[in-house]
């Protein structure tokens, strides 16, 4: 990931607040997370932005975490017309019909158990790896799963922020 100042970071630092807020909302749907990052502008380096993101993610309440997760489509069903979710879930693109059906079944069972989508940093993961993670995590106690979700959200946010501030 980028660790020094870039034209993209400079652009983010100087954008009007409403434009920067909209860009951050594309990264993470939590209003509290976005507000925390906006309030700390300007950032000297991308790493400073990533560390602020990590801190804001760690401070999210349960309600804030729910709001963040609501911005993520289920694995195997990226939001139509959303290149970000399609890119992140690329590992499911060539999945067999059997794997897609199993993921749908597991996603529904997970949502029934935990009340939210299964969240995993899917960038670079194969469909099989995502299925294995879902099968492993569906038996977690809710408190443990919530912390895993927070960790996965932090990874996703860093990847998306890197794209936001990377040079064009």
Short mmCIF file of N, CA and C in Angstrom, two decimals:
data_model
loop_
_atom_site.label_atom_id
_atom_site.label_comp_id
_atom_site.label_asym_id
_atom_site.label_seq_id
_atom_site.Cartn_x
_atom_site.Cartn_y
_atom_site.Cartn_z
N UNK A 1 0.83 -1.18 0.00
CA UNK A 1 0.00 0.00 0.00
C UNK A 1 0.88 1.24 0.00
N UNK A 2 0.31 2.33 -0.42
CA UNK A 2 1.01 3.58 -0.49
C UNK A 2 1.32 4.08 0.91
N UNK A 3 2.55 4.55 1.12
CA UNK A 3 2.89 5.05 2.46
C UNK A 3 3.34 6.50 2.44
N UNK A 4 3.43 7.13 1.30
CA UNK A 4 3.82 8.53 1.26
C UNK A 4 2.70 9.35 0.64
N UNK A 5 2.88 10.66 0.66
CA UNK A 5 1.88 11.55 0.10
C UNK A 5 1.82 11.37 -1.41
N UNK A 6 0.63 11.37 -1.96
CA UNK A 6 0.41 11.20 -3.39
C UNK A 6 -0.54 12.28 -3.87
N UNK A 7 -0.60 12.48 -5.19
CA UNK A 7 -1.60 13.42 -5.70
C UNK A 7 -3.03 13.03 -5.28
N UNK A 8 -3.30 11.73 -5.21
CA UNK A 8 -4.63 11.28 -4.79
C UNK A 8 -4.92 11.65 -3.34
N UNK A 9 -3.91 11.53 -2.49
CA UNK A 9 -4.10 11.92 -1.08
C UNK A 9 -4.26 13.43 -0.98
N UNK A 10 -3.47 14.17 -1.74
CA UNK A 10 -3.59 15.63 -1.73
C UNK A 10 -4.99 16.04 -2.18
N UNK A 11 -5.51 15.37 -3.21
CA UNK A 11 -6.86 15.66 -3.69
C UNK A 11 -7.89 15.39 -2.58
N UNK A 12 -7.75 14.23 -1.92
CA UNK A 12 -8.67 13.89 -0.83
C UNK A 12 -8.59 14.92 0.30
N UNK A 13 -7.38 15.33 0.65
CA UNK A 13 -7.19 16.30 1.73
C UNK A 13 -7.83 17.65 1.44
N UNK A 14 -7.91 18.03 0.17
CA UNK A 14 -8.39 19.36 -0.19
C UNK A 14 -9.81 19.37 -0.77
N UNK A 15 -10.41 18.22 -0.93
CA UNK A 15 -11.78 18.17 -1.44
C UNK A 15 -12.72 18.88 -0.48
N UNK A 16 -13.80 19.40 -1.04
CA UNK A 16 -14.86 19.95 -0.20
C UNK A 16 -15.35 18.83 0.72
N UNK A 17 -15.77 19.19 1.92
CA UNK A 17 -16.18 18.20 2.91
C UNK A 17 -17.24 17.25 2.36
N UNK A 18 -18.24 17.77 1.64
CA UNK A 18 -19.30 16.90 1.13
C UNK A 18 -18.76 15.92 0.08
N UNK A 19 -17.79 16.34 -0.73
CA UNK A 19 -17.20 15.45 -1.72
C UNK A 19 -16.36 14.36 -1.05
N UNK A 20 -15.56 14.75 -0.06
CA UNK A 20 -14.75 13.78 0.67
C UNK A 20 -15.64 12.82 1.45
N UNK A 21 -16.73 13.32 2.02
CA UNK A 21 -17.67 12.45 2.75
C UNK A 21 -18.29 11.43 1.81
N UNK A 22 -18.66 11.86 0.61
CA UNK A 22 -19.24 10.93 -0.36
C UNK A 22 -18.21 9.86 -0.76
N UNK A 23 -16.97 10.26 -0.95
CA UNK A 23 -15.91 9.31 -1.30
C UNK A 23 -15.70 8.31 -0.16
N UNK A 24 -15.70 8.79 1.07
CA UNK A 24 -15.53 7.90 2.22
C UNK A 24 -16.71 6.96 2.38
N UNK A 25 -17.90 7.42 2.05
CA UNK A 25 -19.09 6.57 2.14
C UNK A 25 -18.99 5.40 1.16
N UNK A 26 -18.32 5.61 0.03
CA UNK A 26 -18.09 4.53 -0.92
C UNK A 26 -17.11 3.50 -0.35
N UNK A 27 -16.26 3.93 0.55
CA UNK A 27 -15.31 3.03 1.20
C UNK A 27 -16.01 2.25 2.30
N UNK A 28 -16.74 2.96 3.15
CA UNK A 28 -17.42 2.35 4.30
C UNK A 28 -18.72 3.09 4.56
N UNK A 29 -19.81 2.36 4.71
CA UNK A 29 -21.14 2.97 4.85
C UNK A 29 -21.42 3.51 6.24
N UNK A 30 -20.49 3.36 7.18
CA UNK A 30 -20.70 3.90 8.53
C UNK A 30 -20.47 5.41 8.53
N UNK A 31 -21.50 6.16 8.89
CA UNK A 31 -21.38 7.62 8.99
C UNK A 31 -20.36 8.01 10.06
N UNK A 32 -20.34 7.30 11.16
CA UNK A 32 -19.40 7.62 12.25
C UNK A 32 -17.96 7.43 11.78
N UNK A 33 -17.71 6.35 11.06
CA UNK A 33 -16.37 6.10 10.54
C UNK A 33 -15.94 7.23 9.60
N UNK A 34 -16.82 7.58 8.67
CA UNK A 34 -16.51 8.64 7.72
C UNK A 34 -16.28 9.97 8.40
N UNK A 35 -17.10 10.30 9.38
CA UNK A 35 -16.94 11.56 10.12
C UNK A 35 -15.61 11.60 10.87
N UNK A 36 -15.23 10.47 11.43
CA UNK A 36 -13.96 10.42 12.16
C UNK A 36 -12.79 10.69 11.21
N UNK A 37 -12.83 10.10 10.02
CA UNK A 37 -11.74 10.33 9.07
C UNK A 37 -11.74 11.75 8.54
N UNK A 38 -12.93 12.29 8.28
CA UNK A 38 -13.01 13.68 7.81
C UNK A 38 -12.45 14.65 8.84
N UNK A 39 -12.75 14.42 10.10
CA UNK A 39 -12.34 15.35 11.15
C UNK A 39 -10.83 15.40 11.35
N UNK A 40 -10.12 14.40 10.86
CA UNK A 40 -8.67 14.35 11.05
C UNK A 40 -7.88 14.84 9.82
N UNK A 41 -8.59 15.28 8.78
CA UNK A 41 -7.87 15.80 7.61
C UNK A 41 -7.13 17.07 7.99
N UNK A 42 -6.03 17.37 7.35
CA UNK A 42 -5.35 16.65 6.27
C UNK A 42 -4.42 15.56 6.82
N UNK A 43 -4.16 14.60 5.98
CA UNK A 43 -3.26 13.50 6.31
C UNK A 43 -1.93 13.72 5.59
N UNK A 44 -0.83 13.57 6.33
CA UNK A 44 0.50 13.75 5.73
C UNK A 44 0.85 12.60 4.79
N UNK A 45 0.40 11.40 5.16
CA UNK A 45 0.71 10.22 4.34
C UNK A 45 -0.52 9.32 4.28
N UNK A 46 -0.50 8.43 3.31
CA UNK A 46 -1.58 7.45 3.22
C UNK A 46 -1.58 6.57 4.46
N UNK A 47 -0.41 6.25 4.98
CA UNK A 47 -0.33 5.42 6.19
C UNK A 47 -1.04 6.10 7.36
N UNK A 48 -0.93 7.42 7.47
CA UNK A 48 -1.65 8.15 8.51
C UNK A 48 -3.16 7.98 8.34
N UNK A 49 -3.62 8.01 7.10
CA UNK A 49 -5.04 7.80 6.80
C UNK A 49 -5.46 6.38 7.18
N UNK A 50 -4.62 5.39 6.85
CA UNK A 50 -4.93 3.99 7.18
C UNK A 50 -5.01 3.80 8.69
N UNK A 51 -4.08 4.42 9.42
CA UNK A 51 -4.09 4.29 10.89
C UNK A 51 -5.33 4.96 11.48
N UNK A 52 -5.73 6.09 10.92
CA UNK A 52 -6.96 6.75 11.38
C UNK A 52 -8.17 5.86 11.10
N UNK A 53 -8.16 5.19 9.95
CA UNK A 53 -9.24 4.26 9.61
C UNK A 53 -9.29 3.12 10.61
N UNK A 54 -8.13 2.55 10.92
CA UNK A 54 -8.07 1.44 11.89
C UNK A 54 -8.64 1.88 13.24
N UNK A 55 -8.26 3.08 13.69
CA UNK A 55 -8.75 3.59 14.97
C UNK A 55 -10.26 3.80 14.92
N UNK A 56 -10.75 4.39 13.84
CA UNK A 56 -12.19 4.64 13.72
C UNK A 56 -12.97 3.33 13.66
N UNK A 57 -12.43 2.33 12.97
CA UNK A 57 -13.10 1.03 12.88
C UNK A 57 -13.16 0.38 14.26
N UNK A 58 -12.08 0.48 15.02
CA UNK A 58 -12.04 -0.09 16.37
C UNK A 58 -13.06 0.55 17.30
N UNK A 59 -13.39 1.81 17.05
CA UNK A 59 -14.31 2.56 17.91
C UNK A 59 -15.78 2.45 17.51
N UNK A 60 -16.08 1.75 16.43
CA UNK A 60 -17.47 1.65 15.98
C UNK A 60 -18.31 0.90 17.01
N UNK A 61 -19.47 1.46 17.30
CA UNK A 61 -20.44 0.78 18.16
C UNK A 61 -21.08 -0.35 17.37
N UNK A 62 -21.88 -1.16 18.03
CA UNK A 62 -22.61 -2.22 17.35
C UNK A 62 -23.50 -1.67 16.25
N UNK A 63 -24.17 -0.58 16.53
CA UNK A 63 -25.05 0.05 15.54
C UNK A 63 -24.25 0.56 14.34
N UNK A 64 -23.09 1.16 14.63
CA UNK A 64 -22.23 1.66 13.55
C UNK A 64 -21.70 0.51 12.70
N UNK A 65 -21.36 -0.60 13.34
CA UNK A 65 -20.87 -1.77 12.63
C UNK A 65 -21.98 -2.34 11.74
N UNK A 66 -23.20 -2.36 12.25
CA UNK A 66 -24.35 -2.80 11.43
C UNK A 66 -24.52 -1.90 10.21
N UNK A 67 -24.38 -0.59 10.40
CA UNK A 67 -24.50 0.36 9.30
C UNK A 67 -23.41 0.10 8.25
N UNK A 68 -22.20 -0.17 8.71
CA UNK A 68 -21.09 -0.46 7.79
C UNK A 68 -21.36 -1.74 7.01
N UNK A 69 -21.83 -2.77 7.69
CA UNK A 69 -22.10 -4.05 7.02
C UNK A 69 -23.24 -3.95 6.02
N UNK A 70 -24.19 -3.07 6.28
CA UNK A 70 -25.32 -2.90 5.37
C UNK A 70 -24.86 -2.42 3.99
N UNK A 71 -23.66 -1.86 3.92
CA UNK A 71 -23.12 -1.40 2.65
C UNK A 71 -22.43 -2.48 1.83
N UNK A 72 -22.44 -3.71 2.33
CA UNK A 72 -21.76 -4.81 1.65
C UNK A 72 -22.76 -5.85 1.18
N UNK A 73 -22.70 -6.22 -0.11
CA UNK A 73 -23.59 -7.27 -0.61
C UNK A 73 -23.11 -8.64 -0.16
N UNK A 74 -23.99 -9.63 -0.14
CA UNK A 74 -23.59 -10.99 0.20
C UNK A 74 -22.52 -11.51 -0.77
N UNK A 75 -21.63 -12.35 -0.26
CA UNK A 75 -20.62 -12.98 -1.09
C UNK A 75 -21.32 -13.83 -2.16
N UNK A 76 -20.89 -13.66 -3.39
CA UNK A 76 -21.48 -14.39 -4.50
C UNK A 76 -22.58 -13.61 -5.20
N UNK A 77 -22.98 -12.49 -4.62
CA UNK A 77 -24.03 -11.67 -5.22
C UNK A 77 -23.62 -10.19 -5.18
N UNK A 78 -22.57 -9.80 -5.94
CA UNK A 78 -22.16 -8.40 -5.92
C UNK A 78 -23.29 -7.50 -6.41
N UNK A 79 -23.28 -6.29 -5.94
CA UNK A 79 -24.30 -5.33 -6.32
C UNK A 79 -24.20 -5.05 -7.82
N UNK A 80 -25.30 -5.24 -8.58
CA UNK A 80 -25.26 -4.96 -10.02
C UNK A 80 -24.82 -3.52 -10.29
N UNK A 81 -23.90 -3.37 -11.23
CA UNK A 81 -23.42 -2.04 -11.58
C UNK A 81 -22.39 -1.47 -10.63
N UNK A 82 -21.99 -2.22 -9.62
CA UNK A 82 -21.00 -1.74 -8.66
C UNK A 82 -19.66 -2.42 -8.93
N UNK A 83 -18.74 -1.70 -9.57
CA UNK A 83 -17.47 -2.33 -9.92
C UNK A 83 -16.64 -2.71 -8.69
N UNK A 84 -16.83 -2.01 -7.58
CA UNK A 84 -16.05 -2.33 -6.37
C UNK A 84 -16.42 -3.70 -5.84
N UNK A 85 -17.71 -3.96 -5.65
CA UNK A 85 -18.10 -5.27 -5.11
C UNK A 85 -17.79 -6.38 -6.11
N UNK A 86 -17.94 -6.11 -7.40
CA UNK A 86 -17.61 -7.12 -8.41
C UNK A 86 -16.12 -7.44 -8.39
N UNK A 87 -15.27 -6.40 -8.27
CA UNK A 87 -13.82 -6.60 -8.23
C UNK A 87 -13.43 -7.37 -6.97
N UNK A 88 -14.00 -7.00 -5.85
CA UNK A 88 -13.64 -7.64 -4.58
C UNK A 88 -14.09 -9.09 -4.53
N UNK A 89 -15.18 -9.40 -5.19
CA UNK A 89 -15.71 -10.77 -5.16
C UNK A 89 -15.34 -11.55 -6.42
N UNK A 90 -14.31 -11.12 -7.10
CA UNK A 90 -13.89 -11.76 -8.35
C UNK A 90 -13.67 -13.26 -8.18
N UNK A 91 -13.28 -13.70 -6.99
CA UNK A 91 -13.03 -15.12 -6.75
C UNK A 91 -14.27 -15.98 -6.93
N UNK A 92 -15.44 -15.39 -6.91
CA UNK A 92 -16.68 -16.13 -7.11
C UNK A 92 -17.13 -16.12 -8.57
N UNK A 93 -16.49 -15.29 -9.39
CA UNK A 93 -16.94 -15.11 -10.78
C UNK A 93 -16.95 -16.42 -11.56
N UNK A 94 -15.93 -17.24 -11.42
CA UNK A 94 -15.87 -18.48 -12.17
C UNK A 94 -16.29 -19.70 -11.36
N UNK A 95 -16.95 -19.47 -10.25
CA UNK A 95 -17.35 -20.58 -9.38
C UNK A 95 -18.37 -21.48 -10.07
N UNK A 96 -18.32 -22.74 -9.72
CA UNK A 96 -19.28 -23.70 -10.27
C UNK A 96 -20.68 -23.39 -9.73
N UNK A 97 -21.67 -23.92 -10.41
CA UNK A 97 -23.05 -23.74 -9.96
C UNK A 97 -23.23 -24.35 -8.57
N UNK A 98 -22.56 -25.46 -8.31
CA UNK A 98 -22.66 -26.11 -7.00
C UNK A 98 -22.08 -25.21 -5.91
N UNK A 99 -20.94 -24.57 -6.18
CA UNK A 99 -20.34 -23.67 -5.19
C UNK A 99 -21.22 -22.44 -4.97
N UNK A 100 -21.76 -21.90 -6.05
CA UNK A 100 -22.66 -20.74 -5.92
C UNK A 100 -23.89 -21.11 -5.09
N UNK A 101 -24.45 -22.28 -5.33
CA UNK A 101 -25.63 -22.72 -4.57
C UNK A 101 -25.28 -22.91 -3.10
N UNK A 102 -24.12 -23.49 -2.83
CA UNK A 102 -23.68 -23.70 -1.44
C UNK A 102 -23.46 -22.35 -0.75
N UNK A 103 -22.87 -21.40 -1.45
CA UNK A 103 -22.65 -20.07 -0.86
C UNK A 103 -23.97 -19.38 -0.55
N UNK A 104 -24.95 -19.52 -1.43
CA UNK A 104 -26.26 -18.94 -1.17
C UNK A 104 -26.86 -19.56 0.08
N UNK A 105 -26.81 -20.87 0.17
CA UNK A 105 -27.34 -21.59 1.33
C UNK A 105 -26.62 -21.14 2.62
N UNK A 106 -25.31 -21.08 2.56
CA UNK A 106 -24.53 -20.67 3.74
C UNK A 106 -24.77 -19.21 4.11
N UNK A 107 -24.83 -18.34 3.10
CA UNK A 107 -25.10 -16.92 3.36
C UNK A 107 -26.44 -16.74 4.08
N UNK A 108 -27.45 -17.45 3.61
CA UNK A 108 -28.78 -17.34 4.24
C UNK A 108 -28.75 -17.86 5.68
N UNK A 109 -28.07 -18.97 5.90
CA UNK A 109 -27.96 -19.52 7.26
C UNK A 109 -27.18 -18.57 8.16
N UNK A 110 -26.12 -17.98 7.63
CA UNK A 110 -25.31 -17.02 8.41
C UNK A 110 -26.16 -15.81 8.78
N UNK A 111 -26.88 -15.26 7.80
CA UNK A 111 -27.72 -14.09 8.07
C UNK A 111 -28.80 -14.41 9.09
N UNK A 112 -29.35 -15.60 9.03
CA UNK A 112 -30.35 -16.02 10.00
C UNK A 112 -29.74 -16.09 11.40
N UNK A 113 -28.54 -16.62 11.49
CA UNK A 113 -27.87 -16.79 12.79
C UNK A 113 -27.40 -15.47 13.39
N UNK A 114 -26.79 -14.61 12.55
CA UNK A 114 -26.15 -13.41 13.08
C UNK A 114 -26.89 -12.11 12.79
N UNK A 115 -27.84 -12.13 11.86
CA UNK A 115 -28.63 -10.93 11.57
C UNK A 115 -27.96 -9.94 10.63
N UNK A 116 -26.89 -10.35 9.96
CA UNK A 116 -26.21 -9.49 9.01
C UNK A 116 -25.47 -10.34 7.99
N UNK A 117 -24.98 -9.67 6.93
CA UNK A 117 -24.25 -10.39 5.88
C UNK A 117 -22.94 -10.95 6.43
N UNK A 118 -22.49 -12.01 5.80
CA UNK A 118 -21.17 -12.56 6.07
C UNK A 118 -20.16 -11.61 5.46
N UNK A 119 -19.28 -11.07 6.28
CA UNK A 119 -18.30 -10.10 5.81
C UNK A 119 -16.92 -10.71 5.87
N UNK A 120 -16.26 -10.68 4.73
CA UNK A 120 -14.89 -11.18 4.62
C UNK A 120 -14.16 -10.29 3.62
N UNK A 121 -12.90 -10.07 3.86
CA UNK A 121 -12.08 -9.37 2.88
C UNK A 121 -11.85 -10.35 1.73
N UNK A 122 -12.65 -10.22 0.70
CA UNK A 122 -12.68 -11.19 -0.40
C UNK A 122 -11.63 -10.92 -1.46
N UNK A 123 -10.97 -9.77 -1.41
CA UNK A 123 -9.97 -9.44 -2.42
C UNK A 123 -8.89 -10.51 -2.46
N UNK A 124 -8.74 -11.12 -3.62
CA UNK A 124 -7.72 -12.15 -3.81
C UNK A 124 -8.10 -13.54 -3.33
N UNK A 125 -9.26 -13.68 -2.72
CA UNK A 125 -9.69 -15.00 -2.20
C UNK A 125 -10.46 -15.76 -3.28
N UNK A 126 -10.25 -17.06 -3.33
CA UNK A 126 -11.01 -17.91 -4.25
C UNK A 126 -12.40 -18.16 -3.67
N UNK A 127 -13.30 -18.60 -4.51
CA UNK A 127 -14.62 -18.98 -4.05
C UNK A 127 -14.56 -20.07 -3.00
N UNK A 128 -13.67 -21.02 -3.21
CA UNK A 128 -13.52 -22.13 -2.24
C UNK A 128 -13.04 -21.62 -0.89
N UNK A 129 -12.10 -20.68 -0.92
CA UNK A 129 -11.58 -20.11 0.33
C UNK A 129 -12.68 -19.36 1.08
N UNK A 130 -13.51 -18.62 0.35
CA UNK A 130 -14.60 -17.88 0.98
C UNK A 130 -15.62 -18.86 1.58
N UNK A 131 -15.91 -19.95 0.85
CA UNK A 131 -16.83 -20.96 1.37
C UNK A 131 -16.27 -21.59 2.64
N UNK A 132 -14.99 -21.92 2.63
CA UNK A 132 -14.36 -22.51 3.82
C UNK A 132 -14.44 -21.56 5.02
N UNK A 133 -14.18 -20.28 4.78
CA UNK A 133 -14.25 -19.30 5.86
C UNK A 133 -15.67 -19.21 6.41
N UNK A 134 -16.63 -19.21 5.53
CA UNK A 134 -18.04 -19.13 5.94
C UNK A 134 -18.43 -20.37 6.73
N UNK A 135 -18.02 -21.54 6.26
CA UNK A 135 -18.31 -22.77 6.99
C UNK A 135 -17.65 -22.77 8.37
N UNK A 136 -16.43 -22.26 8.45
CA UNK A 136 -15.71 -22.19 9.73
C UNK A 136 -16.37 -21.20 10.69
N UNK A 137 -16.77 -20.05 10.17
CA UNK A 137 -17.24 -18.98 11.04
C UNK A 137 -18.70 -19.08 11.45
N UNK A 138 -19.51 -19.84 10.74
CA UNK A 138 -20.94 -19.90 11.05
C UNK A 138 -21.20 -20.48 12.44
N UNK A 139 -20.27 -21.25 12.95
CA UNK A 139 -20.44 -21.83 14.28
C UNK A 139 -19.89 -20.96 15.41
N UNK A 140 -19.32 -19.81 15.08
CA UNK A 140 -18.76 -18.94 16.12
C UNK A 140 -19.83 -18.39 17.05
N UNK A 141 -19.46 -18.14 18.30
CA UNK A 141 -20.37 -17.39 19.17
C UNK A 141 -20.53 -15.97 18.60
N UNK A 142 -21.68 -15.36 18.77
CA UNK A 142 -21.92 -14.03 18.18
C UNK A 142 -20.86 -12.98 18.56
N UNK A 143 -20.39 -12.99 19.79
CA UNK A 143 -19.39 -11.99 20.21
C UNK A 143 -18.08 -12.18 19.43
N UNK A 144 -17.66 -13.41 19.26
CA UNK A 144 -16.44 -13.71 18.52
C UNK A 144 -16.61 -13.31 17.06
N UNK A 145 -17.75 -13.64 16.48
CA UNK A 145 -17.99 -13.32 15.07
C UNK A 145 -17.99 -11.81 14.85
N UNK A 146 -18.52 -11.08 15.80
CA UNK A 146 -18.56 -9.62 15.69
C UNK A 146 -17.15 -9.04 15.61
N UNK A 147 -16.24 -9.59 16.40
CA UNK A 147 -14.85 -9.10 16.36
C UNK A 147 -14.16 -9.48 15.06
N UNK A 148 -14.46 -10.67 14.53
CA UNK A 148 -13.91 -11.06 13.23
C UNK A 148 -14.42 -10.12 12.15
N UNK A 149 -15.71 -9.81 12.21
CA UNK A 149 -16.31 -8.88 11.24
C UNK A 149 -15.60 -7.53 11.31
N UNK A 150 -15.33 -7.04 12.50
CA UNK A 150 -14.64 -5.75 12.67
C UNK A 150 -13.25 -5.81 12.01
N UNK A 151 -12.55 -6.91 12.23
CA UNK A 151 -11.22 -7.08 11.62
C UNK A 151 -11.31 -7.11 10.10
N UNK A 152 -12.26 -7.87 9.58
CA UNK A 152 -12.43 -7.96 8.13
C UNK A 152 -12.82 -6.60 7.54
N UNK A 153 -13.68 -5.87 8.23
CA UNK A 153 -14.07 -4.54 7.77
C UNK A 153 -12.85 -3.63 7.71
N UNK A 154 -11.99 -3.71 8.70
CA UNK A 154 -10.77 -2.90 8.69
C UNK A 154 -9.89 -3.20 7.49
N UNK A 155 -9.76 -4.48 7.14
CA UNK A 155 -8.97 -4.86 5.95
C UNK A 155 -9.59 -4.30 4.68
N UNK A 156 -10.90 -4.43 4.57
CA UNK A 156 -11.61 -3.93 3.39
C UNK A 156 -11.44 -2.42 3.28
N UNK A 157 -11.61 -1.72 4.41
CA UNK A 157 -11.49 -0.27 4.40
C UNK A 157 -10.11 0.17 3.94
N UNK A 158 -9.06 -0.52 4.41
CA UNK A 158 -7.69 -0.16 4.00
C UNK A 158 -7.51 -0.34 2.49
N UNK A 159 -7.99 -1.43 1.94
CA UNK A 159 -7.87 -1.68 0.50
C UNK A 159 -8.61 -0.59 -0.28
N UNK A 160 -9.80 -0.27 0.16
CA UNK A 160 -10.60 0.73 -0.55
C UNK A 160 -9.99 2.13 -0.40
N UNK A 161 -9.47 2.44 0.78
CA UNK A 161 -8.81 3.73 0.96
C UNK A 161 -7.57 3.84 0.09
N UNK A 162 -6.84 2.75 -0.03
CA UNK A 162 -5.65 2.77 -0.88
C UNK A 162 -6.04 3.12 -2.31
N UNK A 163 -7.12 2.54 -2.79
CA UNK A 163 -7.59 2.87 -4.15
C UNK A 163 -8.02 4.34 -4.24
N UNK A 164 -8.61 4.83 -3.17
CA UNK A 164 -9.08 6.21 -3.14
C UNK A 164 -7.93 7.21 -3.28
N UNK A 165 -6.82 6.92 -2.63
CA UNK A 165 -5.72 7.90 -2.60
C UNK A 165 -4.56 7.57 -3.54
N UNK A 166 -4.64 6.44 -4.21
CA UNK A 166 -3.58 6.05 -5.14
C UNK A 166 -3.54 7.02 -6.32
N UNK A 167 -2.37 7.16 -6.87
CA UNK A 167 -2.23 8.02 -8.06
C UNK A 167 -3.11 7.50 -9.18
N UNK A 168 -3.63 8.42 -9.97
CA UNK A 168 -4.50 8.04 -11.10
C UNK A 168 -3.70 7.26 -12.14
#
